[in-house]
PDB file of C-alpha atoms in Angstrom:
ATOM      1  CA  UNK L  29      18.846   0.540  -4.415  1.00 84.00           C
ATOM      2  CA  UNK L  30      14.866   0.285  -4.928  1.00 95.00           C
ATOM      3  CA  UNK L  31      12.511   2.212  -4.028  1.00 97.00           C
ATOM      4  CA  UNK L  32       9.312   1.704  -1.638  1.00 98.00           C
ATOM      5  CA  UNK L  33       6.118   3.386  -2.966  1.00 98.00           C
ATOM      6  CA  UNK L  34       3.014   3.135  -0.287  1.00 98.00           C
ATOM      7  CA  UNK L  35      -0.394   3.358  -1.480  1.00 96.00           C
ATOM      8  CA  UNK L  36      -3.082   4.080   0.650  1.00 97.00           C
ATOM      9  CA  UNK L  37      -6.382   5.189   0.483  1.00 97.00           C
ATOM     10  CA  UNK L  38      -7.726   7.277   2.951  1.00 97.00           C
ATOM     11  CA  UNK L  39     -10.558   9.659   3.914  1.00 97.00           C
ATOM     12  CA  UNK L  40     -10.443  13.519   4.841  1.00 96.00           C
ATOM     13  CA  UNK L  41     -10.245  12.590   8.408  1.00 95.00           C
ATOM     14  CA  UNK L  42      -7.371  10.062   8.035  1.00 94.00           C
ATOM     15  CA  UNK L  43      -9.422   6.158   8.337  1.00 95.00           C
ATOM     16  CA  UNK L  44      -7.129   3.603   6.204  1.00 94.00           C
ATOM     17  CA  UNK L  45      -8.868   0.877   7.835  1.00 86.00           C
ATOM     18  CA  UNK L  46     -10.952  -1.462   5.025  1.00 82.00           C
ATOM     19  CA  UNK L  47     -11.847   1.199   2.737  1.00 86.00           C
ATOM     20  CA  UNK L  48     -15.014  -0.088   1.953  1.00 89.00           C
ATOM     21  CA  UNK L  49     -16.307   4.008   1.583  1.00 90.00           C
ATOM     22  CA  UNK L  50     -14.146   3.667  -2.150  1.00 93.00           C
ATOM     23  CA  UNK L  51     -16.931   2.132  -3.556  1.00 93.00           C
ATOM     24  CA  UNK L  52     -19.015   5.104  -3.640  1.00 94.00           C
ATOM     25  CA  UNK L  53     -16.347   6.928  -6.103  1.00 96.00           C
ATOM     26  CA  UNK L  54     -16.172   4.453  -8.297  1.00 94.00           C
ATOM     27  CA  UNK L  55     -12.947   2.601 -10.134  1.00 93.00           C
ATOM     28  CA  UNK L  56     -12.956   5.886 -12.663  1.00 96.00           C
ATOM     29  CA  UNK L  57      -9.704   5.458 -15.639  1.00 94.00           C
ATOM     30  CA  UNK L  58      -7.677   8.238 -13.917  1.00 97.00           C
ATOM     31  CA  UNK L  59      -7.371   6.513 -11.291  1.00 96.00           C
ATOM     32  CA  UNK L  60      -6.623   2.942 -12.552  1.00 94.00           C
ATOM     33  CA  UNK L  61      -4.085   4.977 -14.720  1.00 95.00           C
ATOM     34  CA  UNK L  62      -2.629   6.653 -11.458  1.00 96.00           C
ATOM     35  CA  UNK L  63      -2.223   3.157  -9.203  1.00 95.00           C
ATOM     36  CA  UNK L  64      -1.517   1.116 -12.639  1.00 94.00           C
ATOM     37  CA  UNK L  65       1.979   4.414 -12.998  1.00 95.00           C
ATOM     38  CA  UNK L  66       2.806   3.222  -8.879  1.00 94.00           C
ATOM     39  CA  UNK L  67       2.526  -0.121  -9.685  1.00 95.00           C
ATOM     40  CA  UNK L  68       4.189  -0.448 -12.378  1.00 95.00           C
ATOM     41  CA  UNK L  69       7.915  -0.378 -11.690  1.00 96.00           C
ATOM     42  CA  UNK L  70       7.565  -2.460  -8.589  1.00 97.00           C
ATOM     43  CA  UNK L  71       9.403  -5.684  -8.734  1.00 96.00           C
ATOM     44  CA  UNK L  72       7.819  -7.115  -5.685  1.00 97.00           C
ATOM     45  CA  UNK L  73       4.528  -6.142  -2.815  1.00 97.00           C
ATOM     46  CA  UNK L  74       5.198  -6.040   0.213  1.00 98.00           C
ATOM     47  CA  UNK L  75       2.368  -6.557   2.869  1.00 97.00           C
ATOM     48  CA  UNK L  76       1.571  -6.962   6.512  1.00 94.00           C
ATOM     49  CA  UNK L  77      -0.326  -9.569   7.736  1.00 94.00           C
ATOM     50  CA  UNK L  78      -3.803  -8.535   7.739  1.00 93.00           C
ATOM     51  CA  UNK L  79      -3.560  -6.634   4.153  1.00 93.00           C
ATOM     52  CA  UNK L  80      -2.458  -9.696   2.437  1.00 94.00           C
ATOM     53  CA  UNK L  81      -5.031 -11.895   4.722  1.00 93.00           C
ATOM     54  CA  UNK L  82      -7.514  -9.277   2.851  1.00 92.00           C
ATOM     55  CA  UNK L  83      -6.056  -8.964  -0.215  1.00 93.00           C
ATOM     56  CA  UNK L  84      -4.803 -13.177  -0.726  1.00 93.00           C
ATOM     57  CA  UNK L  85      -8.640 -14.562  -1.232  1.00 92.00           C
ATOM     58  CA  UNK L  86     -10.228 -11.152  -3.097  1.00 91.00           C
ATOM     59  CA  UNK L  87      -7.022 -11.171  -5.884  1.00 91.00           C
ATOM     60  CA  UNK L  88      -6.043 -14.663  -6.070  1.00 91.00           C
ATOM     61  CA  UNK L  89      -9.271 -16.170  -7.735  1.00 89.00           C
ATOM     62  CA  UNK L  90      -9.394 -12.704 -10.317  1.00 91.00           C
ATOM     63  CA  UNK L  91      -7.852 -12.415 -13.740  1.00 90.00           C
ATOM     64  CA  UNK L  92      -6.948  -9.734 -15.899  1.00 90.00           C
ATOM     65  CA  UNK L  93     -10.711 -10.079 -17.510  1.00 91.00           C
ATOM     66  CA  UNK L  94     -11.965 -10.021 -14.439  1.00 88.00           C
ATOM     67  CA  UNK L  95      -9.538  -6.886 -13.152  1.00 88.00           C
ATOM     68  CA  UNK L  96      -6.098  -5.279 -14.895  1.00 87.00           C
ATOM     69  CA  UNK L  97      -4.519  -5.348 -12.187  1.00 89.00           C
ATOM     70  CA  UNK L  98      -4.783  -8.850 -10.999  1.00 91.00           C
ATOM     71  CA  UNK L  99      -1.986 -10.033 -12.910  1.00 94.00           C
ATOM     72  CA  UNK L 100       0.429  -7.594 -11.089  1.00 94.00           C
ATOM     73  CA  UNK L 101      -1.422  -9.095  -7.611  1.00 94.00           C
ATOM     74  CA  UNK L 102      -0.696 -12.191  -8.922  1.00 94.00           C
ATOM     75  CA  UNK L 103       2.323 -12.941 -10.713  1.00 95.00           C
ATOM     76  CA  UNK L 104       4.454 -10.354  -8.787  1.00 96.00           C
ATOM     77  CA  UNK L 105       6.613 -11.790  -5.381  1.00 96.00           C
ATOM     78  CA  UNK L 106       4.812 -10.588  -2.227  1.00 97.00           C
ATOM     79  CA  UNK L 107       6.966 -10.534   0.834  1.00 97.00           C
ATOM     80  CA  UNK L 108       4.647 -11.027   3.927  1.00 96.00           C
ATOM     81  CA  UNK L 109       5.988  -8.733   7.026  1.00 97.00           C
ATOM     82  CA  UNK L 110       4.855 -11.362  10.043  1.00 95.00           C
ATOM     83  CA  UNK L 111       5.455 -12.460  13.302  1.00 94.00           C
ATOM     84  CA  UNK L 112       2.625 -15.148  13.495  1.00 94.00           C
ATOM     85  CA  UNK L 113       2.190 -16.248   9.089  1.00 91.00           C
ATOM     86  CA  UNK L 114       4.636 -18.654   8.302  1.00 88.00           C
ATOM     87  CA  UNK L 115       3.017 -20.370   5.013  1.00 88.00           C
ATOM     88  CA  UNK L 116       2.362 -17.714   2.995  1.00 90.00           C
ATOM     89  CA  UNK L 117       2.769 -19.034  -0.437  1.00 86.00           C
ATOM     90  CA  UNK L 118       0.085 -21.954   0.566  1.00 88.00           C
ATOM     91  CA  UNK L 119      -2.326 -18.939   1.116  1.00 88.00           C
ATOM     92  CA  UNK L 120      -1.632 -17.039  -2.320  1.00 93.00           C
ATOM     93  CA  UNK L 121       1.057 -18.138  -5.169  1.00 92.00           C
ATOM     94  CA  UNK L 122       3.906 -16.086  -5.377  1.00 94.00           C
ATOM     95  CA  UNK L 123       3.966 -15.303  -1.210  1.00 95.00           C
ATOM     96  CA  UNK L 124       6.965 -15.421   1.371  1.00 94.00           C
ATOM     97  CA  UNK L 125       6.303 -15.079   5.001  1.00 95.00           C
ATOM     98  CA  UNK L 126       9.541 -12.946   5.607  1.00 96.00           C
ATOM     99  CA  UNK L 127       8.717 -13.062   9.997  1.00 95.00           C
ATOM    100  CA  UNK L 128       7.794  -9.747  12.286  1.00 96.00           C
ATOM    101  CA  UNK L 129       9.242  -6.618  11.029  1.00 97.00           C
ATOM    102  CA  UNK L 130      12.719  -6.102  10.866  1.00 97.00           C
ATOM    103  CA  UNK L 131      14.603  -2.796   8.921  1.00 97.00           C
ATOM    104  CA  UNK L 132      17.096  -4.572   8.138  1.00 97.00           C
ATOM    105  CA  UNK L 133      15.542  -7.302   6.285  1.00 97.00           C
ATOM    106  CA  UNK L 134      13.702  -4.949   4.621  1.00 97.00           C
ATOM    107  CA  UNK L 135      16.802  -2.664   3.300  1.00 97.00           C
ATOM    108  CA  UNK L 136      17.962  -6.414   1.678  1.00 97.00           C
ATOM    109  CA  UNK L 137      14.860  -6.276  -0.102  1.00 97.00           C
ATOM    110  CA  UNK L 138      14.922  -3.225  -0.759  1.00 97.00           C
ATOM    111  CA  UNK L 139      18.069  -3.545  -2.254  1.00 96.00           C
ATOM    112  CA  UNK L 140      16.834  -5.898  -4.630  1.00 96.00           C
ATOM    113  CA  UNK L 141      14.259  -3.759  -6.079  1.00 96.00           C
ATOM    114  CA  UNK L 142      11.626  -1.239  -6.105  1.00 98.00           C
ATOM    115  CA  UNK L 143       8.558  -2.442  -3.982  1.00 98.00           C
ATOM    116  CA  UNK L 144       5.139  -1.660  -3.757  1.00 98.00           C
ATOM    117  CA  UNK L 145       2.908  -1.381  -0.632  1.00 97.00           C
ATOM    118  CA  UNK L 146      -0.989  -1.073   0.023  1.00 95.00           C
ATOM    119  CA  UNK L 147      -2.596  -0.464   2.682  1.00 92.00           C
ATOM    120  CA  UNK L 148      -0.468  -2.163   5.768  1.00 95.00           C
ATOM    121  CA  UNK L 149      -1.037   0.653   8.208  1.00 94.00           C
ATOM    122  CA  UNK L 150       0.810  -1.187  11.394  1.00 95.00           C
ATOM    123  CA  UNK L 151       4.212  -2.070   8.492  1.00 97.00           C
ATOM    124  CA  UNK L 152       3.683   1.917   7.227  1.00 97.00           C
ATOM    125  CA  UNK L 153       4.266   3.437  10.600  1.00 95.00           C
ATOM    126  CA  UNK L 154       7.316   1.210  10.986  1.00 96.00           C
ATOM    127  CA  UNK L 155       8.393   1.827   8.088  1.00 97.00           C
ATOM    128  CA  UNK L 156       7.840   6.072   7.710  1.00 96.00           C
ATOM    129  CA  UNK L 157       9.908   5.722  11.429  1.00 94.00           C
ATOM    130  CA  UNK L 158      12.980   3.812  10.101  1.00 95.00           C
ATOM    131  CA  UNK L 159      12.564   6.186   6.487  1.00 95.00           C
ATOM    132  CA  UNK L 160      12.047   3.682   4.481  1.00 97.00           C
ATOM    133  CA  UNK L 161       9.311   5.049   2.859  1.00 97.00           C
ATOM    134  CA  UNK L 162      10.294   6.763  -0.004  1.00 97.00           C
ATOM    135  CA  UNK L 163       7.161   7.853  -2.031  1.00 98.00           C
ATOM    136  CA  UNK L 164       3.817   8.080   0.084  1.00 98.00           C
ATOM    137  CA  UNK L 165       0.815   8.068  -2.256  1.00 98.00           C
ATOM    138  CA  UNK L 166      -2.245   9.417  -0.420  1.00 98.00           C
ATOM    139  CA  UNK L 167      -5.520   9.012  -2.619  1.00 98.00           C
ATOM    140  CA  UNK L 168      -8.053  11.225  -0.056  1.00 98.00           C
ATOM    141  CA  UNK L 169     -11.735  10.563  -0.528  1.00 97.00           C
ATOM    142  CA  UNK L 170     -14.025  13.058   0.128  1.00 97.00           C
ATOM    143  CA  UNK L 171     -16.024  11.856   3.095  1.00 97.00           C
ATOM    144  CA  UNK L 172     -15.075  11.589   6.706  1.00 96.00           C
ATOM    145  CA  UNK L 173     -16.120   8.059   8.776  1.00 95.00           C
ATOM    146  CA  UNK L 174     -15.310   9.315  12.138  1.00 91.00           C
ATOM    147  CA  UNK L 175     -13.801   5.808  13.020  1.00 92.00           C
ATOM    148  CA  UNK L 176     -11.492   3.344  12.471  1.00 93.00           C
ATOM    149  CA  UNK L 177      -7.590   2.861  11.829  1.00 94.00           C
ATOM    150  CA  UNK L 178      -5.561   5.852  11.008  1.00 94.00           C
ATOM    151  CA  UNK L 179      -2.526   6.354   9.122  1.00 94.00           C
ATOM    152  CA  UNK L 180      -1.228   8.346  11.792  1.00 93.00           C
ATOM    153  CA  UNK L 181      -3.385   7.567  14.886  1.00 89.00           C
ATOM    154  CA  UNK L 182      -3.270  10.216  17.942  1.00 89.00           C
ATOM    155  CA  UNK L 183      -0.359   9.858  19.939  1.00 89.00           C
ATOM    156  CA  UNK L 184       1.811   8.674  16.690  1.00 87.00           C
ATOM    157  CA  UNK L 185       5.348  10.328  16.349  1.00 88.00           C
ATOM    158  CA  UNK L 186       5.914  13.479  14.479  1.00 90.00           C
ATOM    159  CA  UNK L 187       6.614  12.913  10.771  1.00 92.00           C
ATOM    160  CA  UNK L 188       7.685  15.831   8.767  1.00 94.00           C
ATOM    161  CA  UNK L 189       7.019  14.956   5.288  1.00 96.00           C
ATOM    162  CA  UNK L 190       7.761  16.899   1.521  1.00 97.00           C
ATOM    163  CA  UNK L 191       4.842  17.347  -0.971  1.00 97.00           C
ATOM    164  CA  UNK L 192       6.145  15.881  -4.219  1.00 97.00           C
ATOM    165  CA  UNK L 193       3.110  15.922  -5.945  1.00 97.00           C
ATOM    166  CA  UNK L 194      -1.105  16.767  -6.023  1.00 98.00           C
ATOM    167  CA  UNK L 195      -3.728  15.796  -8.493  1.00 97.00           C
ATOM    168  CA  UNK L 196      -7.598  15.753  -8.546  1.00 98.00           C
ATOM    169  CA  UNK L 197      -9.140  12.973 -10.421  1.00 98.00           C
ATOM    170  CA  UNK L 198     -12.390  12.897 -11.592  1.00 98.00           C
ATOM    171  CA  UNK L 199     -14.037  11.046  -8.859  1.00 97.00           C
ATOM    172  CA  UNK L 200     -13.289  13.540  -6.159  1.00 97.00           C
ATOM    173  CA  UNK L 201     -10.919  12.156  -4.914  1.00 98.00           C
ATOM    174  CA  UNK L 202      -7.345  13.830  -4.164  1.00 98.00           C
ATOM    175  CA  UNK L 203      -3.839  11.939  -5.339  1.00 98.00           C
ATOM    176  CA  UNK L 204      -1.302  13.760  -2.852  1.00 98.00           C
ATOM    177  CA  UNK L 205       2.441  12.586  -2.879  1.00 98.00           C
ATOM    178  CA  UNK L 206       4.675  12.681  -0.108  1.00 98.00           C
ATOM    179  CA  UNK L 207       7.817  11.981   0.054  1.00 97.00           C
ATOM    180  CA  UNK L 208      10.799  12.270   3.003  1.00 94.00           C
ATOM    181  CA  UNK L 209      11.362  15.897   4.540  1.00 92.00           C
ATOM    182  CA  UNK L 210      14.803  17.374   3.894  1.00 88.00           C
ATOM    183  CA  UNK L 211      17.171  16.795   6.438  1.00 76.00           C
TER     184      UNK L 211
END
């Protein structure tokens, strides 16, 4: 059985919604290193709808002069988590529109292979509910927006969770791990 490692990039006051606010900190090797070690084992991405409608025109057009990470964007299988997409691979080489969210379907792939996720915050929740989730990376910048989506928006389930991990990279910014609680 794979594994699913989320990646998400957040502030101190939870936003995940198009972190724009990274750009202040900087691309910094640590933390190239740090994605590049969560990537790296993943034998497929898998995406909501609206990440990979973000992420499909700002990776497809980029090489690995441009970015060295773009080949992994590029080359790997992304599995598109959609009700409405159907076409994916049209959109961004490499894509299948798998339909709306569905455990199940997602245990098959799963079972295929470790997977990698960014950003996705509506997949996420579903995901952290049926504990499928089984590394959360949490890179915290050090500024609070005030709005926009959260991780784990007010009114969201409880979600006990186990630190696995902390680091402080040299931007500021905080690398925490989660993974599930104990039963």
């Amino acid at each position: 059985m794979g594994a699913i490692r989320v990646h998400e990039f957040t502030t101190v006051d939870g936003v995940v919604d198009a972190p724009m606010w990274t750009m202040d900190y900087g691309f910094p090797d640590d933390l190239a290193a740090s994605i590049g070690a969560l990537t790296a084992p993943a034998q497929g991405i898998l995406l909501g709808r609206t990440t990979f409608e973000m992420f499909a025109p700002a990776w497809s057009g980029r090489t690995a002069e441009d970015d060295p990470g773009a080949p992994f964007f590029n080359d790997t299988t992304k599995y598109v988590v959609s009700a409405t997409l159907t076409d994916a691979g049209s959109v961004w080489r490499n894509s299948t529109a798998v339909g709306g969210y569905d455990a199940d379907r997602v245990r098959e792939l799963k079972a295929q292979g470790d997977l990698y996720v960014s950003g996705s915050a509506t997949l996420v929740r579903a995901l952290l509910a049926d504990g499928l989730v089984d590394e959360l990376h949490l890179y915290v910048y050090p500024v609070a927006v005030g709005t926009g989506i959260r991780l784990f928006p007010d009114g969201a389930p409880r979600t006990p969770l186990s630190l696995l991990g902390a680091e402080s990279l040299s931007n500021g910014v905080v690398h925490l791990t989660y993974g599930p609680a104990p039963a």
